[in-house]
CSV table of C-alpha atoms and ligand atoms in Angstrom, one decimal:
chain,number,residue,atom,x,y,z
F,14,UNK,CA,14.5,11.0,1.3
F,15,UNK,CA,16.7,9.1,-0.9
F,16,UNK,CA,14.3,5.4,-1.0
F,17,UNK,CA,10.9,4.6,-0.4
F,18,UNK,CA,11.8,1.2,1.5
F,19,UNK,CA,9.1,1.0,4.6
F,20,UNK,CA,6.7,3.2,6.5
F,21,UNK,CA,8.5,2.1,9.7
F,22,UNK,CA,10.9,4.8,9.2
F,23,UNK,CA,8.9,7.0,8.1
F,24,UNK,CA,8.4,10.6,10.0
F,25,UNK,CA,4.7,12.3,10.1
F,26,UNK,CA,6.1,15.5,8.2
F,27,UNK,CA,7.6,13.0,5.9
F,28,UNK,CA,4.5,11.4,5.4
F,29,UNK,CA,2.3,14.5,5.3
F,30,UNK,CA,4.3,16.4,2.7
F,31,UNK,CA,4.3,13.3,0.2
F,32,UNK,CA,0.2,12.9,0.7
F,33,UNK,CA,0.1,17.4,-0.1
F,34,UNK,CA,2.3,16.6,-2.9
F,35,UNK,CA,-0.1,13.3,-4.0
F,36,UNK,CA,-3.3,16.3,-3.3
F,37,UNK,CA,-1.4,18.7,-5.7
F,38,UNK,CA,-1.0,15.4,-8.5
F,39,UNK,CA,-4.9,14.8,-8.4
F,40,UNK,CA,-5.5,18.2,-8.9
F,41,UNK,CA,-4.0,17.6,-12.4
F,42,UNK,CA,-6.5,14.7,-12.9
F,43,UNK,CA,-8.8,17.5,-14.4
F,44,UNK,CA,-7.0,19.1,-16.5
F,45,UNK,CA,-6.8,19.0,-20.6
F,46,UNK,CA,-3.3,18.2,-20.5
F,47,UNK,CA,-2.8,15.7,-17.4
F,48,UNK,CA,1.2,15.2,-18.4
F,49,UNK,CA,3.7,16.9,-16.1
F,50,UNK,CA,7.2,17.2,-17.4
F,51,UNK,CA,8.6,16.9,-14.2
F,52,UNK,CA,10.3,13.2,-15.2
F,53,UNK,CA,11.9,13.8,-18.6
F,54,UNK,CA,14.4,12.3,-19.4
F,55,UNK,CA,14.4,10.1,-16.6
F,56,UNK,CA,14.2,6.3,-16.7
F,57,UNK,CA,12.2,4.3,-14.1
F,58,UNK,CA,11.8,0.4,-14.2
F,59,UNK,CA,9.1,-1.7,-12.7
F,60,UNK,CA,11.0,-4.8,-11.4
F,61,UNK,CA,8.3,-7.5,-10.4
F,62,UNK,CA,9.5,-10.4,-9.4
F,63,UNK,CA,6.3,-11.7,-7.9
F,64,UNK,CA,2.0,-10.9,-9.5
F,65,UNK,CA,0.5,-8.0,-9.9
F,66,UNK,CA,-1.8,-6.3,-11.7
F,67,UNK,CA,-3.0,-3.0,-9.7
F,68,UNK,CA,0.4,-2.1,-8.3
F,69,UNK,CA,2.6,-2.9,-11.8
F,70,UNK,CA,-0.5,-0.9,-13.5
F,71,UNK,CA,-0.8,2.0,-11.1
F,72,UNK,CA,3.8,2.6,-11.1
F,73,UNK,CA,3.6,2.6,-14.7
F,74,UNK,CA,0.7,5.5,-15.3
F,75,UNK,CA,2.3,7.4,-12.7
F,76,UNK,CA,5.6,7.5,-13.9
F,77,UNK,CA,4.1,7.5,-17.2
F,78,UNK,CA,2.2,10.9,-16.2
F,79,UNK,CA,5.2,12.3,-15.4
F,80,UNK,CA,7.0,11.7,-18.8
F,81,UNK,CA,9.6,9.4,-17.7
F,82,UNK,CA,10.6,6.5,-20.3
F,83,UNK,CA,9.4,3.3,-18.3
F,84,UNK,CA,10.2,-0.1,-18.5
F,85,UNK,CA,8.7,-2.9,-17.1
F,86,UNK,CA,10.6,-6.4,-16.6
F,87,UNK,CA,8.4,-8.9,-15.0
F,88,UNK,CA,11.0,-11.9,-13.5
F,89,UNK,CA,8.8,-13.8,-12.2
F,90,UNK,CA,9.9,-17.8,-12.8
F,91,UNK,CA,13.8,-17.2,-12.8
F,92,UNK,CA,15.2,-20.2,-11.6
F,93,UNK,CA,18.6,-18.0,-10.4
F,94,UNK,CA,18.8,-17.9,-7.0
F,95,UNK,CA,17.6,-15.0,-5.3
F,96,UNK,CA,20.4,-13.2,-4.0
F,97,UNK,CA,22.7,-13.9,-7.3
F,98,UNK,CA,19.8,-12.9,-9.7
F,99,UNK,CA,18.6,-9.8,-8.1
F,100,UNK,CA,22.4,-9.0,-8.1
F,101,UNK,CA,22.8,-9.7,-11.7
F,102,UNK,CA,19.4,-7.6,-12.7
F,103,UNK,CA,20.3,-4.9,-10.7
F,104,UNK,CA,23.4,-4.8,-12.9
F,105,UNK,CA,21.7,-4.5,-16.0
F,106,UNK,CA,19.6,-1.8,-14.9
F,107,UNK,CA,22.3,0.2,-13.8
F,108,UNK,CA,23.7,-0.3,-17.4
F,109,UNK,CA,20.9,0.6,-18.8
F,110,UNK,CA,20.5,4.2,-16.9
F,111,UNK,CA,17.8,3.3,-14.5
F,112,UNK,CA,16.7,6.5,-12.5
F,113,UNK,CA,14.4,4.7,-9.9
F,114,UNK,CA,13.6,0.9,-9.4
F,115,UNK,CA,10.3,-0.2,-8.5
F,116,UNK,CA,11.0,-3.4,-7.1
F,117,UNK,CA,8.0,-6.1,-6.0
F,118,UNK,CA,9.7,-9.6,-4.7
F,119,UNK,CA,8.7,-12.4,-2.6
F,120,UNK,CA,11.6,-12.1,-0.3
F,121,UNK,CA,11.2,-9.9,2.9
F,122,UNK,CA,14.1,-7.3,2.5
F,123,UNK,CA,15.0,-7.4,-1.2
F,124,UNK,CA,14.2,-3.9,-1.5
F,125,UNK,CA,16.4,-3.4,1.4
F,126,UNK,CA,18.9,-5.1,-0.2
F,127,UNK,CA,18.7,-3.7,-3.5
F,128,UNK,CA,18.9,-0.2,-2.1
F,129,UNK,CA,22.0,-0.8,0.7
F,130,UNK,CA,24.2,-3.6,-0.9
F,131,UNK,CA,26.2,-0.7,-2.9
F,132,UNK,CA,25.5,-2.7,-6.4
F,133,UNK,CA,23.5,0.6,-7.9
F,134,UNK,CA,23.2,4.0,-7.7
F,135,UNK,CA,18.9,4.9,-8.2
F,136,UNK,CA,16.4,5.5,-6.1
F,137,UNK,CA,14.5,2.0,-4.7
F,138,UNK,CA,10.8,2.2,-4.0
F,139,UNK,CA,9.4,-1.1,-2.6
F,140,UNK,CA,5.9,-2.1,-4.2
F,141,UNK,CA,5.7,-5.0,-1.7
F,142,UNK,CA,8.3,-7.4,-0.5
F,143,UNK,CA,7.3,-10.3,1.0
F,144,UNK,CA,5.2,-10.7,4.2
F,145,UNK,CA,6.9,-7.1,4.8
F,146,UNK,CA,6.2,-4.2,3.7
F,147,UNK,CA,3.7,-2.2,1.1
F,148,UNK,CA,4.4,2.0,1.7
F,149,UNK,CA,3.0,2.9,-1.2
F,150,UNK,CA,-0.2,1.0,-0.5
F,151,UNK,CA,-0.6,2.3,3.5
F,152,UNK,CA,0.2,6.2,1.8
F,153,UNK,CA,-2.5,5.9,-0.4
F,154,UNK,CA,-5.0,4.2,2.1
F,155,UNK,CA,-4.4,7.2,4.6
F,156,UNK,CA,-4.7,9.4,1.4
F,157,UNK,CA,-8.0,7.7,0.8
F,158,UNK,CA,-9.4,7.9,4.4
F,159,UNK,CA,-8.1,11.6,5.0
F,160,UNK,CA,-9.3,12.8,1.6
F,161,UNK,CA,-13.1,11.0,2.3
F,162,UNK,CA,-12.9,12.2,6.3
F,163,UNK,CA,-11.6,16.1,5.8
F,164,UNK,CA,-12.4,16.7,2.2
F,165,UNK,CA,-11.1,20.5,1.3
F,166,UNK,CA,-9.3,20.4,4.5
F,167,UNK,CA,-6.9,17.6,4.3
F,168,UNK,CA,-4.1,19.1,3.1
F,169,UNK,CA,-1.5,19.7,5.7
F,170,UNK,CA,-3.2,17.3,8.2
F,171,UNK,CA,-2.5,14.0,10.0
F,172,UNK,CA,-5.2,11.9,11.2
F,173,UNK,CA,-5.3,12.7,14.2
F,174,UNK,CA,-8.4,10.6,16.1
F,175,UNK,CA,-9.2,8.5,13.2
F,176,UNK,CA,-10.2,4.8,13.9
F,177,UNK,CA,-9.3,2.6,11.4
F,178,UNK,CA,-9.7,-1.5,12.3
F,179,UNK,CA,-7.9,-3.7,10.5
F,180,UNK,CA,-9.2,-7.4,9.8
F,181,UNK,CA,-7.9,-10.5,8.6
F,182,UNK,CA,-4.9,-11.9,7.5
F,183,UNK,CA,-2.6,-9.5,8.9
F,184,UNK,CA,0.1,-12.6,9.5
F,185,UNK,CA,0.9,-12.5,5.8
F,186,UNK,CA,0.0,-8.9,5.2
F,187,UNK,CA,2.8,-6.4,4.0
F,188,UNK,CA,-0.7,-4.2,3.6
F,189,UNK,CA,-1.3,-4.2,7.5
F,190,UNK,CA,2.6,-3.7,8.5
F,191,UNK,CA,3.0,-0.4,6.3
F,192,UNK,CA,-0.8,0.5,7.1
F,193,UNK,CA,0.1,0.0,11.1
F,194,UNK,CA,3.3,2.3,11.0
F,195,UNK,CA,1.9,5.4,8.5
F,196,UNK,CA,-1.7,5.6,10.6
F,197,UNK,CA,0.5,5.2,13.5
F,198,UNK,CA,2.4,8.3,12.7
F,199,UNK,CA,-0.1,9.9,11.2
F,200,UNK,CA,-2.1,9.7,14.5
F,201,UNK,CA,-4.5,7.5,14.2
F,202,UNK,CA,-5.7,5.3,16.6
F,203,UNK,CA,-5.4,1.5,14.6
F,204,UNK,CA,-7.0,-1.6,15.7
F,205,UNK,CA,-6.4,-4.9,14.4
F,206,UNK,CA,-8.6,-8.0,14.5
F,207,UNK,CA,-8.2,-11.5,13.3
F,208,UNK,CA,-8.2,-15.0,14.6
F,209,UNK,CA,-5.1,-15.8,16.8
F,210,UNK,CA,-3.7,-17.9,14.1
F,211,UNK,CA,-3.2,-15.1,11.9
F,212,UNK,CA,-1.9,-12.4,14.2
F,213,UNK,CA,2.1,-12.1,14.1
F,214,UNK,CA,4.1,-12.6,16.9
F,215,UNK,CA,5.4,-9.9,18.2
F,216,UNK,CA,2.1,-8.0,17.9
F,217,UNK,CA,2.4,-6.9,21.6
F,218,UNK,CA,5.0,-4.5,20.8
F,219,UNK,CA,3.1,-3.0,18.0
F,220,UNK,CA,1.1,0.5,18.7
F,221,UNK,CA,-2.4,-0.6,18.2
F,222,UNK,CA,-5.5,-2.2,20.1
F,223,UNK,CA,-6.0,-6.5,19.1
F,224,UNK,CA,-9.3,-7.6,18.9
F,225,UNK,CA,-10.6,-11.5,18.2
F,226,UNK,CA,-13.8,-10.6,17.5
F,227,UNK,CA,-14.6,-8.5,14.5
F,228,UNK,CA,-18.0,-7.3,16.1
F,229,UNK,CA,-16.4,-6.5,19.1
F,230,UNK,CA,-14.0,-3.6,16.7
F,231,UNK,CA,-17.3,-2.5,15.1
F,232,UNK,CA,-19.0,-1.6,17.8
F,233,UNK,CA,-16.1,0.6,18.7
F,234,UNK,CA,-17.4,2.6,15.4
F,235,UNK,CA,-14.5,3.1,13.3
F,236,UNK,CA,-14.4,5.8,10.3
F,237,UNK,CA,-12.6,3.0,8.3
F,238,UNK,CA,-12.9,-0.5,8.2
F,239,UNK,CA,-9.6,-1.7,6.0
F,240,UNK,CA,-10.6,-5.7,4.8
F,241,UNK,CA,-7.4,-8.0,4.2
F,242,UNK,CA,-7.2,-10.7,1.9
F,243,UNK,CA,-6.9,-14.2,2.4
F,244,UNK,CA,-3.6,-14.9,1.2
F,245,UNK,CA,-3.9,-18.7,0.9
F,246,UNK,CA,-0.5,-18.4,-1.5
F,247,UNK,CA,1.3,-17.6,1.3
F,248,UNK,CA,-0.6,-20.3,3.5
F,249,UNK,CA,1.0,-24.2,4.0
F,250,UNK,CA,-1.2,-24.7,7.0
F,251,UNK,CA,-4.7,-24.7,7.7
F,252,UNK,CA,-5.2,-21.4,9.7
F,253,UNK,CA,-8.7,-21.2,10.2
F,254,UNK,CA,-11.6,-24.4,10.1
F,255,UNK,CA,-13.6,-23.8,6.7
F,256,UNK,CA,-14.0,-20.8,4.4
F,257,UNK,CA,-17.4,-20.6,5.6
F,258,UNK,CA,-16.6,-20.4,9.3
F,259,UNK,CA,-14.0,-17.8,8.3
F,260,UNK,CA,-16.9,-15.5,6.5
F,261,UNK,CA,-19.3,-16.1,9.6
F,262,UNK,CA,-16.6,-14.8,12.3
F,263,UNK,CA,-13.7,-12.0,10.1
F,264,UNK,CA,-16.2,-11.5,6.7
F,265,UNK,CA,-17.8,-7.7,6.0
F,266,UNK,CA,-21.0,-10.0,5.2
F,267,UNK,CA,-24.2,-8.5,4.3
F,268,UNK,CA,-25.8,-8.0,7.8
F,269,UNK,CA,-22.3,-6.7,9.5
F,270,UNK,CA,-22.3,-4.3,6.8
F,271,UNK,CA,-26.1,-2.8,7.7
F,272,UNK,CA,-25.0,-2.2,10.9
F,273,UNK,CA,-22.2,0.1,10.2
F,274,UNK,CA,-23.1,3.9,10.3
F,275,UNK,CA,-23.7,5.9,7.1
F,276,UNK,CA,-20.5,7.4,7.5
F,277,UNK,CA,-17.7,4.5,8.3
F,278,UNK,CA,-15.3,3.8,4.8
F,279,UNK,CA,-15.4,0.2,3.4
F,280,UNK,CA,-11.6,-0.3,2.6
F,281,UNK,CA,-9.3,-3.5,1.0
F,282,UNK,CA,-6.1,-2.9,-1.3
F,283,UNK,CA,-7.5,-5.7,-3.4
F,284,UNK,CA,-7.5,-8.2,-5.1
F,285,UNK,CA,-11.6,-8.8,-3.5
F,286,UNK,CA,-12.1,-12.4,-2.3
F,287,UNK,CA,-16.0,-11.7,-2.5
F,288,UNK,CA,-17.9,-13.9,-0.3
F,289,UNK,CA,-14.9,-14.4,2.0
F,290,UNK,CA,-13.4,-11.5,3.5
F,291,UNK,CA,-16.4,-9.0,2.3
F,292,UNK,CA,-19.5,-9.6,0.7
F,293,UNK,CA,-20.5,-7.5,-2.6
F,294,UNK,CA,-23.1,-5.7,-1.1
F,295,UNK,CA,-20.2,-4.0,1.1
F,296,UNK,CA,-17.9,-4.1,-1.8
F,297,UNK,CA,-19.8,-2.4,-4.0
F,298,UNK,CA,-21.6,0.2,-1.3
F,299,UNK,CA,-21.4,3.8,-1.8
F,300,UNK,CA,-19.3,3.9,1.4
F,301,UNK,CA,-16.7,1.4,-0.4
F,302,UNK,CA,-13.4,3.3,-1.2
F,303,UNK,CA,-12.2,0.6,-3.5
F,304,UNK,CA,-11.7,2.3,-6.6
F,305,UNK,CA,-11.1,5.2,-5.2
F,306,UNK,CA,-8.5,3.7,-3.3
F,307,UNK,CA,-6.8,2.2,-7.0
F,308,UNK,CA,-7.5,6.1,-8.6
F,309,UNK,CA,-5.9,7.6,-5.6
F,310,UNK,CA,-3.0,5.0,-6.1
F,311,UNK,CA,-1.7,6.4,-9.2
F,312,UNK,CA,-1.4,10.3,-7.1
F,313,UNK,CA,0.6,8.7,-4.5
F,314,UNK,CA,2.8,6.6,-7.2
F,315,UNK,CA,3.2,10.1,-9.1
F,316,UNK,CA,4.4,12.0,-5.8
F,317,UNK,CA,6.6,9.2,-4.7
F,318,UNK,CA,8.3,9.3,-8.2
F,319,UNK,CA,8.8,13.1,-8.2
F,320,UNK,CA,9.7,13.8,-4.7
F,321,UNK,CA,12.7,10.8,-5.1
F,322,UNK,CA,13.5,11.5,-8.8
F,323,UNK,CA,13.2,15.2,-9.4
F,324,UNK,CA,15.9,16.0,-7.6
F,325,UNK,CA,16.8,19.3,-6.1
F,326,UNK,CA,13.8,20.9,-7.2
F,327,UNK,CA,11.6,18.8,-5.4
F,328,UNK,CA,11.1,21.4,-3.0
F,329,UNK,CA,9.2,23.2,-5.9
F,330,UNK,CA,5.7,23.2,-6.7
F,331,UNK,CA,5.6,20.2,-9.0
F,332,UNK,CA,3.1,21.4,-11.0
F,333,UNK,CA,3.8,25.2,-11.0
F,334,UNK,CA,3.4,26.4,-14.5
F,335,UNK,CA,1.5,24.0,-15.9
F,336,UNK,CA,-1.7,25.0,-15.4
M,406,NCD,C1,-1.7,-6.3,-2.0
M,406,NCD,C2,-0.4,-6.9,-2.1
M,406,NCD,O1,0.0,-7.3,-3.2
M,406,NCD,O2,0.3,-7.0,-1.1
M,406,NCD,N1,-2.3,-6.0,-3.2
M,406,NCD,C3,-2.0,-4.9,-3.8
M,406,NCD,O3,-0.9,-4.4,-3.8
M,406,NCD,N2,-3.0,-4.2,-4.5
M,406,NCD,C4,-2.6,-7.0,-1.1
M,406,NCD,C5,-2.9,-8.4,-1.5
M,406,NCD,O4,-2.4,-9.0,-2.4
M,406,NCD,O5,-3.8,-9.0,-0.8
């Protein structure tokens, strides 16, 4: 694996190694000395062209964890055109030694573009481009759900038979593309539900179960219930009657919440509208993954960065002889 683009292309062995390898960076959570030398020397840049806290965060500790020197360049506000100014940045970095690019832009396909159109030579890991895609968000939501599901035993494993619904705005929801492709491959068995005015076209060809009625999906029991945002940024049209109607019908309110058994994850990649998409009785439940879903980030961030930037050694143990 050269880039980290989409979970599209992504192959379960692919996808099962980098979550062992992400199992293998928490275990160094614990440990006196959490820093890894496995990066030295290496340079990685966060290149955000578009918010973010968690994400922007979450890159830089990894990388960070592993020694590299980091630099962040937020570009949010150029008023270069896209093409041209992604062009001219990805220039600079190249002149500045730039190992791996984490790039977050509101274009669809700039991380595509910045890894294919030939204008530098590092590895390209997408943190979110456009309605797109988000890999390193679905890798560590299937980290999250396989960790909680098989504890001691996840390593190695798929998710074979997991039911994980999917609810909201998966029309502007990079989240729900990568999410739908990894559990795909992982084996799980994905449903998504949402109003019809935020469901894709296209949706029929995707491998999952649609659902307009969120109680209709609960009932089905799922192990993980993954919240979306309401990504009213991205939204020009009304797409649903009120806010309130919206909580009443899609929200994880209070009495939805009750009803789900003891055992069933409360996901969302955050940032929480509380009130709207989940209340913060579910939010803050003991059977909310939410910050473990941000701790477990920073793993898959630090076994993304080693398995593209370490090179040849990769195959190693990454954290042989550290201990
Ligand atoms: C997501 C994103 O930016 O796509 N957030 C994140 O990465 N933590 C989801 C969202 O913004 O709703």
């Amino acid at each position: 694996m050269r880039h980290l683009l989409s979970t599209r292309d992504l192959e379960r062995a692919s996808a099962i190694r980098l979550l062992d390898v992400a199992e293998d960076m928490a275990q160094t959570a614990d440990r006196a000395v959490r820093t890894l030398p496995a990066l030295r020397d290496k340079t990685v840049v966060n290149l955000f062209f578009e918010d973010s806290t968690r994400t922007r965060l979450s890159f830089e500790a990894a990388a960070k964890r592993l020694s590299a020197n980091v630099i962040t360049f937020s570009a949010k506000g150029s008023s270069v055109s896209k093409g041209e100014s992604l062009k001219d940045t990805a220039q600079t970095l190249l002149a500045m030694g730039a190992d791996a690019i984490v790039v977050r832009h509101h274009d669809s396909g700039a991380a595509h573009r910045l890894a294919n159109a030939g204008w530098i030579d590092a590895a390209i890991i997408n943190a979110g481009d456009g309605t797109h895609e988000h890999p390193t968000q679905a890798l560590l939501d299937a980290f999250t759900i396989r960790q909680r599901r098989f504890g001691a035993d996840a390593r190695g494993r798929g998710l074979d038979g997991v039911r994980v619904a999917i609810v909201g705005d998966i029309l502007h929801s990079r989240v729900a593309r990568s999410n739908v492709w990894l559990l795909h491959a992982l084996g799980a068995d994905v449903h998504l539900v949402a109003p019809r005015t935020l469901l894709p076209h296209g949706i029929d060809t995707w491998p999952v179960a649609v659902h307009e009625h969120l109680d209709e999906a609960l009932a089905l029991a799922p192990d993980a219930v993954m919240m979306l945002r309401i990504q009213s940024e991205r939204m020009r049209d009304a797409f649903f009657p009120s806010a309130r109607e919206y909580g009443r019908e899609w929200g994880l309110t209070a009495e939805r919440f009750a009803a789900l058994g003891p055992d069933t994850m409360v996901m969302h990649p955050g940032p929480m509208n509380r009130g709207l998409e989940i209340s913060s009785v579910a939010a803050d439940s003991s059977g909310s993954t939410v910050l473990a879903q941000v701790t477990n980030g920073v793993f898959i961030r630090m076994a993304v960065l080693y398995l593209l930037v370490a090179g040849s050694g990769s195959d190693a143990d990454p954290i042989g002889g550290q201990g």
